[in-house]
Amino acid sequence: MSSKVLDKFLKENLNDLKEKGLYNVIDPLESANGPIIKIGGKELINLSSNNYLGLATNEELIKACNEATTKYGVGAGAVRTINGTLDIHIKLEEKLASFKHTESAIVFQSGFNCNAGAIQAVMDKNDAILSDELNHASIIDGCRLSRAKIIRYNHSDMNDLRQKAKEAKESGLYNKIMIITDGVFSMDGDIAKLPEIVKIAEEFDLITYVDDAHGSGVLGKGSGTVKHFGLSDKVDFQIGTLSKAIGVVGGYVAGKKDLIDWLKVRARPFLFSTSLTPGSAAACIKAIDILTESTALHDKLWENGNYLKKGLRELGFNIGNSETPITPCIIGDESKTQEFSKRLYEEGVYAKSIVFPTVPKGTGRVRNMPTAAHTKEILDKALSIYEKVGKDLGIL
Ligand code: PMP
């Protein structure tokens, strides 16, 4: 028999979410996560994935994955420290370190796990963390796990950050102080002001932590936001995910050798959760080889991003101030945004609405994520559907 308290809690809260239109219905894909997907038998143009470079369906990655699965099996068999470290995990870490221009790197099972493990491995209740108010949920959770004092600063507001850093430093209350920021903010596509952040960190001797989930493969000719600004030797923690531009799954921290050695003995998801599957590790290695050999996919992503942005802007949509291929189409009103996304779906475009509380009230948007795998024809078709729905709903 299930708990009455739990039953009541679930019923009330689920109903509440549904009444407010905040219950997230999850659509199962019946196809690979490429530029065209299939849901419920219907083909749709996919503008919702983080598969920036199209590598999730790349044949070379699939081959590498299959070969490693044949050689090592489907699972790594244990956590890394017991006997789950395969030679391909080490090889992947070496590749990542050189890709990120750092001394060393450590791989986790996901980007989320990196943030859940790396922050608390270094920070504790006698420390403080300065965190951008728009940082990703996994950063917020990672900060909470550390029990350090969390001081939020206004989004990318360097005056606010400097003032709060100064106050924290001068208070004498904290042993260590860290600044944490996303490299690229995924809701608006804007880039963190890393040169200023590094300057503030140098002024007050702060630890720097950049989660580059959306910048790796996209900025710095693929190497990420830190490289984009030429700051590879100035940022202590470079976090990345292997699930977006790399197209597979997993996460990593790149940094100095001592830092990575420390994470290997203190980061709890690394110590207590089974390592990346062999097939995933091998596919990630192949992805990094591809990105290191050529910028073709990176260049195509930017070409497609700029094409879609130009098209939407010319139609008359408000696409915000994105500095990356992430292309929000800002509708404003929450229910209109949801209606817009629903109509796009009916017409054949899969682009998700993002509304309060994920973004501020009144800034509801449909977020478009073009990838290197989209063709001009697909993007043109998407634009014509945008035009139709925009006119039908009186937005254009
Ligand atoms: N950090 C940021 C900034 C992200 O956007 C995401 C994914 N949405 C993550 C971490 C988590 O990455 P993963 O999906 O690999 O767990």
XYZ file of C-alpha atoms and ligand atoms in Angstrom:
412
model
C 0.000 0.000 0.000
C 1.369 3.424 -0.909
C 1.707 6.271 1.555
C -1.416 8.473 1.872
C 0.731 11.538 2.511
C 2.686 10.918 -0.666
C -0.478 10.253 -2.726
C -2.016 13.519 -1.506
C 1.193 15.462 -2.138
C 1.514 14.146 -5.689
C -2.132 14.607 -6.656
C -2.287 18.178 -5.373
C 0.987 19.268 -6.889
C 0.513 17.569 -10.247
C -2.957 19.104 -10.569
C -1.594 22.487 -9.612
C 1.105 22.314 -12.316
C -1.385 21.131 -14.919
C -3.854 23.923 -14.062
C -1.080 26.522 -14.415
C 0.018 25.050 -17.754
C 3.434 24.272 -16.286
C 3.307 20.481 -16.541
C 5.951 19.460 -19.011
C 4.686 16.854 -21.459
C 7.609 14.818 -22.785
C 7.449 13.842 -26.459
C 9.071 10.492 -27.335
C 11.094 10.591 -30.564
C 10.726 7.638 -32.937
C 13.834 8.587 -34.883
C 17.423 9.675 -34.374
C 17.847 13.177 -32.992
C 18.775 14.747 -36.330
C 17.505 17.821 -38.201
C 14.297 15.944 -39.088
C 12.669 13.917 -36.333
C 9.588 11.759 -36.072
C 7.058 12.050 -33.248
C 3.775 10.113 -33.288
C 4.411 9.186 -36.935
C 4.764 12.873 -37.895
C 7.942 14.268 -39.436
C 9.112 17.556 -37.974
C 11.966 19.986 -38.532
C 13.944 19.775 -35.323
C 15.069 23.095 -33.866
C 15.258 21.921 -30.278
C 18.333 19.752 -29.844
C 21.754 20.610 -28.444
C 23.346 18.400 -31.066
C 25.085 21.528 -32.383
C 27.466 19.842 -34.806
C 25.218 16.975 -35.841
C 27.648 14.491 -34.316
C 24.934 12.484 -32.521
C 24.281 10.688 -35.805
C 27.776 10.884 -37.303
C 28.788 7.598 -38.958
C 32.376 7.713 -37.768
C 31.204 8.111 -34.166
C 28.709 5.276 -34.573
C 31.480 3.036 -35.959
C 33.835 3.934 -33.079
C 31.034 3.247 -30.599
C 30.248 -0.132 -32.166
C 33.888 -1.209 -32.266
C 34.463 -0.265 -28.629
C 31.259 -2.012 -27.596
C 32.429 -5.164 -29.347
C 35.836 -4.956 -27.667
C 34.878 -3.810 -24.132
C 31.174 -4.676 -23.800
C 28.228 -2.399 -23.191
C 29.114 -1.318 -19.664
C 32.305 -0.295 -17.865
C 31.424 -2.620 -14.989
C 32.316 -0.479 -11.982
C 33.084 2.973 -10.687
C 36.355 4.402 -11.953
C 38.344 3.841 -8.748
C 37.307 0.206 -8.254
C 37.934 -1.188 -11.728
C 35.777 0.870 -14.069
C 38.631 2.848 -15.605
C 39.271 1.590 -19.122
C 42.240 2.670 -21.187
C 39.818 4.568 -23.441
C 38.661 6.674 -20.467
C 42.279 7.750 -19.958
C 42.711 8.381 -23.675
C 39.556 10.508 -23.707
C 40.871 12.574 -20.788
C 44.170 13.148 -22.542
C 42.368 14.252 -25.693
C 40.135 16.611 -23.718
C 43.095 18.205 -21.945
C 44.790 18.953 -25.232
C 41.484 20.095 -26.816
C 41.025 22.537 -23.918
C 44.701 23.538 -23.732
C 45.040 22.472 -20.102
C 47.429 20.156 -18.243
C 44.818 17.547 -17.421
C 41.137 16.550 -17.525
C 38.707 14.243 -15.726
C 35.604 12.669 -17.251
C 32.259 12.305 -15.463
C 29.062 10.556 -16.521
C 27.347 13.858 -17.385
C 27.780 17.603 -17.280
C 25.327 17.674 -14.393
C 27.544 15.283 -12.450
C 30.579 17.516 -13.034
C 28.848 20.385 -11.291
C 27.479 18.085 -8.594
C 31.014 16.841 -7.892
C 33.603 19.455 -8.750
C 32.287 22.406 -6.732
C 31.888 20.528 -3.473
C 35.279 18.863 -3.902
C 36.910 22.248 -3.439
C 34.439 24.519 -1.624
C 32.957 24.097 1.865
C 30.993 25.957 4.511
C 33.862 28.328 5.231
C 33.886 29.531 1.614
C 31.749 31.739 -0.636
C 30.613 31.395 -4.246
C 29.722 34.330 -6.489
C 27.232 32.913 -8.966
C 25.607 34.576 -12.007
C 21.840 34.704 -11.421
C 21.213 32.896 -14.739
C 23.566 29.987 -14.102
C 22.339 26.507 -15.006
C 20.382 24.406 -12.482
C 23.258 21.928 -12.103
C 25.571 24.757 -11.024
C 22.994 25.918 -8.496
C 22.686 22.389 -7.105
C 26.468 21.933 -7.091
C 26.852 25.160 -5.114
C 24.212 24.049 -2.610
C 25.942 20.698 -2.100
C 29.158 22.474 -1.165
C 27.432 24.326 1.729
C 29.429 27.432 0.832
C 27.720 30.834 1.133
C 26.083 31.519 -2.247
C 26.144 35.152 -3.374
C 24.203 35.737 -6.594
C 25.205 38.609 -8.834
C 23.023 40.243 -11.501
C 23.335 38.580 -14.880
C 26.670 39.514 -16.493
C 26.723 42.735 -14.436
C 30.421 43.278 -13.830
C 29.905 46.241 -11.481
C 27.668 44.120 -9.290
C 30.117 41.216 -9.413
C 33.103 43.404 -8.510
C 31.226 45.063 -5.652
C 30.128 41.685 -4.232
C 33.604 40.203 -4.683
C 35.125 43.170 -2.835
C 32.612 42.910 0.017
C 33.142 39.161 0.353
C 36.910 39.531 0.336
C 36.989 42.440 2.779
C 34.551 40.749 5.170
C 37.324 38.285 6.041
C 34.593 35.665 6.559
C 35.676 33.235 3.864
C 38.727 31.052 3.322
C 38.180 30.744 -0.425
C 35.935 32.610 -2.841
C 34.927 31.283 -6.256
C 33.231 32.942 -9.244
C 31.022 30.600 -11.255
C 29.497 31.375 -14.610
C 28.097 29.657 -17.652
C 30.343 30.306 -20.684
C 27.314 30.738 -22.962
C 23.868 31.321 -21.465
C 21.498 28.911 -23.141
C 18.257 30.896 -22.932
C 19.551 34.022 -24.717
C 22.741 32.804 -26.389
C 24.867 35.555 -24.818
C 28.510 35.006 -23.856
C 29.891 35.515 -20.337
C 32.233 38.496 -19.987
C 35.207 36.333 -19.172
C 37.974 38.930 -19.621
C 36.344 41.144 -16.958
C 35.574 38.142 -14.751
C 39.210 37.021 -14.869
C 40.357 40.567 -14.064
C 38.115 40.702 -10.984
C 39.330 37.236 -9.977
C 42.957 38.379 -10.233
C 42.261 41.534 -8.240
C 40.745 39.621 -5.291
C 42.460 36.237 -5.680
C 39.264 34.349 -6.537
C 38.898 30.867 -8.039
C 37.337 30.892 -11.533
C 34.863 28.241 -12.707
C 33.362 28.324 -16.217
C 30.686 25.846 -17.283
C 31.052 25.818 -21.042
C 28.314 23.316 -21.882
C 27.024 25.551 -24.712
C 30.337 27.100 -25.773
C 32.433 24.001 -26.428
C 32.388 23.050 -30.092
C 30.768 26.411 -30.806
C 33.228 29.163 -29.808
C 37.023 29.400 -29.987
C 37.036 27.422 -33.248
C 35.511 24.596 -31.232
C 37.692 24.747 -28.121
C 35.170 26.848 -26.250
C 34.562 30.211 -24.628
C 37.752 30.292 -22.580
C 39.884 29.753 -25.689
C 37.700 32.248 -27.596
C 38.979 34.921 -25.191
C 42.544 33.515 -25.055
C 42.232 32.769 -21.330
C 43.130 29.073 -21.215
C 45.796 29.585 -18.537
C 43.666 32.003 -16.496
C 40.560 29.939 -15.703
C 40.866 27.308 -12.964
C 37.909 25.071 -13.841
C 36.711 24.536 -17.399
C 33.584 22.387 -17.345
C 32.209 20.827 -20.492
C 29.572 18.376 -21.494
C 29.996 15.575 -24.009
C 26.270 15.559 -24.713
C 25.817 18.713 -26.775
C 28.361 19.634 -29.502
C 30.243 16.371 -28.930
C 26.972 14.545 -29.568
C 27.304 11.682 -27.076
C 26.965 11.768 -23.269
C 29.224 12.615 -20.338
C 30.965 15.628 -18.880
C 34.457 16.760 -17.972
C 36.556 19.193 -16.023
C 39.762 20.474 -17.616
C 42.397 22.303 -15.593
C 45.774 22.059 -13.852
C 47.099 18.603 -13.009
C 46.845 19.102 -9.220
C 43.209 20.161 -9.516
C 42.311 17.101 -11.594
C 44.268 14.791 -9.246
C 42.270 16.256 -6.357
C 38.936 15.747 -8.131
C 39.878 12.111 -8.733
C 40.011 11.540 -4.986
C 37.250 13.897 -3.857
C 34.529 14.327 -6.520
C 31.724 12.098 -5.327
C 30.005 11.230 -8.656
C 33.426 10.147 -9.953
C 34.042 8.026 -6.859
C 30.596 6.529 -6.382
C 28.922 6.210 -9.780
C 29.799 3.831 -12.620
C 31.890 5.318 -15.402
C 30.948 6.239 -18.943
C 30.083 3.297 -21.208
C 32.958 2.140 -23.465
C 30.965 2.944 -26.601
C 30.346 6.499 -25.404
C 33.995 7.040 -24.481
C 35.149 5.833 -27.906
C 32.583 7.962 -29.738
C 33.702 11.038 -27.756
C 37.343 10.383 -28.698
C 36.341 10.230 -32.361
C 34.328 13.459 -32.026
C 37.307 15.324 -30.597
C 39.525 13.973 -33.375
C 37.047 15.304 -35.937
C 36.906 18.735 -34.276
C 40.672 18.914 -33.966
C 41.285 17.998 -37.608
C 38.853 20.471 -39.181
C 36.612 23.420 -38.342
C 34.148 22.472 -41.110
C 31.311 21.486 -38.747
C 31.889 24.503 -36.517
C 31.824 26.789 -39.579
C 28.640 25.173 -40.891
C 26.940 25.625 -37.512
C 27.696 29.368 -37.583
C 26.607 29.678 -41.206
C 23.281 28.018 -40.381
C 22.849 30.026 -37.178
C 23.437 33.306 -39.015
C 21.116 32.254 -41.841
C 18.248 31.424 -39.488
C 18.767 34.605 -37.459
C 18.797 36.778 -40.567
C 15.658 35.070 -41.897
C 13.715 35.486 -38.661
C 14.862 39.090 -38.232
C 13.836 39.946 -41.798
C 10.415 38.436 -41.186
C 10.052 40.863 -38.295
C 10.594 38.628 -35.263
C 12.400 39.805 -32.128
C 15.380 37.456 -31.813
C 17.023 39.156 -28.835
C 20.770 39.690 -28.568
C 22.223 36.232 -29.044
C 25.954 36.152 -29.791
C 25.926 32.450 -30.700
C 23.836 30.175 -32.974
C 21.214 29.845 -30.194
C 18.284 31.780 -31.656
C 15.457 32.784 -29.343
C 12.305 34.104 -30.970
C 10.845 36.299 -28.242
C 7.051 36.393 -28.194
C 6.576 37.877 -24.701
C 3.246 36.733 -23.294
C 3.431 33.225 -21.805
C 0.253 31.729 -23.238
C 0.866 33.269 -26.663
C 4.349 31.763 -26.640
C 2.941 28.336 -25.869
C 0.289 28.746 -28.559
C 2.999 29.792 -31.024
C 5.095 26.700 -30.320
C 2.000 24.484 -30.579
C 1.108 25.964 -33.965
C 4.675 25.541 -35.198
C 4.412 21.890 -34.213
C 1.163 21.453 -36.139
C 2.782 23.018 -39.198
C 5.912 20.854 -38.910
C 8.520 22.661 -36.761
C 9.638 21.305 -33.406
C 10.806 24.319 -31.395
C 10.047 24.437 -27.702
C 8.477 27.319 -25.837
C 10.394 28.565 -22.826
C 8.435 30.641 -20.350
C 8.510 31.865 -16.741
C 9.991 30.639 -14.390
C 12.799 29.440 -16.720
C 13.008 32.974 -18.165
C 11.676 36.253 -16.639
C 7.912 36.967 -16.844
C 6.834 38.570 -20.116
C 9.860 37.297 -22.056
C 8.412 33.962 -23.211
C 10.216 32.684 -26.255
C 10.464 29.848 -28.713
C 14.083 28.793 -28.687
C 15.673 27.609 -31.908
C 18.825 25.551 -31.941
C 20.096 25.260 -35.509
C 22.853 22.712 -36.048
C 25.554 21.946 -38.599
C 23.333 19.123 -39.900
C 20.505 21.389 -41.083
C 20.407 22.161 -44.779
C 19.399 25.510 -46.292
C 16.253 23.834 -47.652
C 15.236 22.699 -44.191
C 15.885 26.152 -42.731
C 13.925 27.816 -45.556
C 11.002 25.514 -44.895
C 11.180 26.354 -41.176
C 11.235 30.071 -41.974
C 8.167 29.800 -44.194
C 6.320 28.015 -41.376
C 7.428 30.727 -38.944
C 6.038 33.346 -41.305
C 2.702 31.563 -41.646
C 2.238 31.004 -37.916
C 3.490 34.520 -37.090
C 0.866 36.010 -39.433
C -1.912 33.650 -38.281
C -1.348 34.652 -34.660
C -0.997 38.357 -35.398
C 2.614 38.508 -34.276
C 3.864 39.646 -37.687
N 25.641 22.884 -17.617
C 24.934 23.622 -18.480
C 25.230 25.077 -18.616
C 23.932 23.011 -19.260
O 23.207 23.741 -20.122
C 23.696 21.631 -19.109
C 22.649 20.894 -19.938
N 21.484 21.517 -20.164
C 24.456 20.926 -18.187
C 25.428 21.557 -17.474
C 24.233 19.458 -17.987
O 24.892 18.744 -18.964
P 24.523 17.206 -19.219
O 23.322 17.194 -20.080
O 25.732 16.650 -19.858
O 24.267 16.612 -17.874
